[in-house]
Tab-separated table of C-alpha atoms in Angstrom:
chain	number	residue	atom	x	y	z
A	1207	UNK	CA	-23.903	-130.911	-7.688
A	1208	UNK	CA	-20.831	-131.213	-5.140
A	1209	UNK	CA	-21.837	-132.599	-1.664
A	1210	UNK	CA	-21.100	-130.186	1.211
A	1211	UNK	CA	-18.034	-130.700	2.933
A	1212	UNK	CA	-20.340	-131.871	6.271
A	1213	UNK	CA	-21.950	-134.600	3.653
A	1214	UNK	CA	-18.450	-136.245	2.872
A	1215	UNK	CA	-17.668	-136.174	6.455
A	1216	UNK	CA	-20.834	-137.838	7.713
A	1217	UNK	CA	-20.725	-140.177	4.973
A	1218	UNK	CA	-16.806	-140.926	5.603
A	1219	UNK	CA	-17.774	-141.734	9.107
A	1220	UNK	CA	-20.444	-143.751	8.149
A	1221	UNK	CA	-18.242	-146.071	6.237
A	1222	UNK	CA	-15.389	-145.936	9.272
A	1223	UNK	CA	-18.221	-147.399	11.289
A	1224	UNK	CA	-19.165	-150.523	8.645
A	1225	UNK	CA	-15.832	-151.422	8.181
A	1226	UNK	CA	-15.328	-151.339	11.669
A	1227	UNK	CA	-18.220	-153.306	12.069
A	1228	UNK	CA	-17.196	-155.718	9.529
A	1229	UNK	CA	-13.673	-156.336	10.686
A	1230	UNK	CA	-15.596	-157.109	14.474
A	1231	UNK	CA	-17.456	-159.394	11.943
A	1232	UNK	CA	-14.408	-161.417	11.199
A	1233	UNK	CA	-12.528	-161.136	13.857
A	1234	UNK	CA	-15.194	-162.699	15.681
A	1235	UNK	CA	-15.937	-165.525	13.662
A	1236	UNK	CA	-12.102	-166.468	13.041
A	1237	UNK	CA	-12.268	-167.354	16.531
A	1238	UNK	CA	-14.445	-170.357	16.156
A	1239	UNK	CA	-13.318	-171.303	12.145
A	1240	UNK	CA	-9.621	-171.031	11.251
A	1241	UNK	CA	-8.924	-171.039	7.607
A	1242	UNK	CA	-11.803	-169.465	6.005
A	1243	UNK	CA	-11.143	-165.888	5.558
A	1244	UNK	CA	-11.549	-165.580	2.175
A	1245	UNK	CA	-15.080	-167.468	2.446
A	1246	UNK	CA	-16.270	-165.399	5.498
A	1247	UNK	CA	-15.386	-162.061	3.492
A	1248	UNK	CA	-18.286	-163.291	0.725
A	1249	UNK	CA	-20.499	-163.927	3.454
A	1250	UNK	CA	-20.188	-160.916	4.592
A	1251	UNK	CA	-20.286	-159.708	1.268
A	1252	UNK	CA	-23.554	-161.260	0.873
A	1253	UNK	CA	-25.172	-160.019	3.991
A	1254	UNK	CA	-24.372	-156.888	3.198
A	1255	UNK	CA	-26.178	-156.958	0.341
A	1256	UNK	CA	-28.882	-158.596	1.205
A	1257	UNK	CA	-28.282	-161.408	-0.534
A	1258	UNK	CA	-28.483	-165.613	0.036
A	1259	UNK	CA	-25.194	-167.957	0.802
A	1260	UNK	CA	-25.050	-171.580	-0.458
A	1261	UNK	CA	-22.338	-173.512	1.096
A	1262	UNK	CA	-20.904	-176.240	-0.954
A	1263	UNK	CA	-17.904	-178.009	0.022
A	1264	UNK	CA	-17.012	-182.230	1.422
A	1265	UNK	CA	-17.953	-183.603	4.521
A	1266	UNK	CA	-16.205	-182.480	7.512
A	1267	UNK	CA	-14.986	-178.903	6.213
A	1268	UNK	CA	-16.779	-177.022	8.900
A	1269	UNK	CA	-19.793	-175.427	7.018
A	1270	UNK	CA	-22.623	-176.028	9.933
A	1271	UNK	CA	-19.890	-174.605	12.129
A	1272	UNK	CA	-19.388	-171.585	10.064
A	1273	UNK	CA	-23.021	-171.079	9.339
A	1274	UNK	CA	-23.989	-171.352	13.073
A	1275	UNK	CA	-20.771	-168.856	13.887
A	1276	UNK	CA	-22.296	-166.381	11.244
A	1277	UNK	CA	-25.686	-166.658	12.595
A	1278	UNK	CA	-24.454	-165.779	16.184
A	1279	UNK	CA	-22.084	-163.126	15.159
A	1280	UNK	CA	-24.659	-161.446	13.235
A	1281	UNK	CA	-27.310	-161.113	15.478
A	1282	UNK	CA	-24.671	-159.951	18.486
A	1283	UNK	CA	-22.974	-157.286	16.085
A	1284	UNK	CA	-26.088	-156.335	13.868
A	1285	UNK	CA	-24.657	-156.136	10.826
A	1286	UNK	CA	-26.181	-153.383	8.527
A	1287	UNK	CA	-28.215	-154.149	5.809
A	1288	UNK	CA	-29.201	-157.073	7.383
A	1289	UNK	CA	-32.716	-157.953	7.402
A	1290	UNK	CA	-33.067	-158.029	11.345
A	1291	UNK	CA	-32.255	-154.251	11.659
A	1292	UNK	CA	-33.284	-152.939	8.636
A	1293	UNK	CA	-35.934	-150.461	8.840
């Protein structure tokens, strides 16, 4: 069965509003880590779907900064599908 054309609409605007959310997402955390864009996209990624982030990389490279970044960012932009506003 086709969805109605009010379905694909809603839906459609649903999806504007993630991705706007998630490029608010980025934006705000490549304010306090340069360099990582590629790495905060799978976070996102992950939080998205619910999922768990390991981060593995050398001394000095900024991962406490990025977790604590994503932690702030997520609670200030509520990222759906995230466990603190999912109902």
């Amino acid at each position: 069965m086709e969805p109605t054309e009010a379905a694909r609409l809603e839906a459609s605007d649903r999806f504007q509003r993630s991705a706007a959310t998630a490029d608010r997402f980025l934006e705000n955390i490549e304010t306090v880590v340069h360099g990582k864009r590629d790495e905060i996209k799978l976070v996102l990624a992950a939080l998205i779907c619910g999922g768990h982030v390991l981060f593995e990389d050398v001394p000095g490279t900024a991962k406490t900064v990025l977790a604590r970044a994503i932690a702030r960012a997520r609670t200030v932009l509520a990222v759906p599908g995230t466990s603190s506003n999912s109902t």
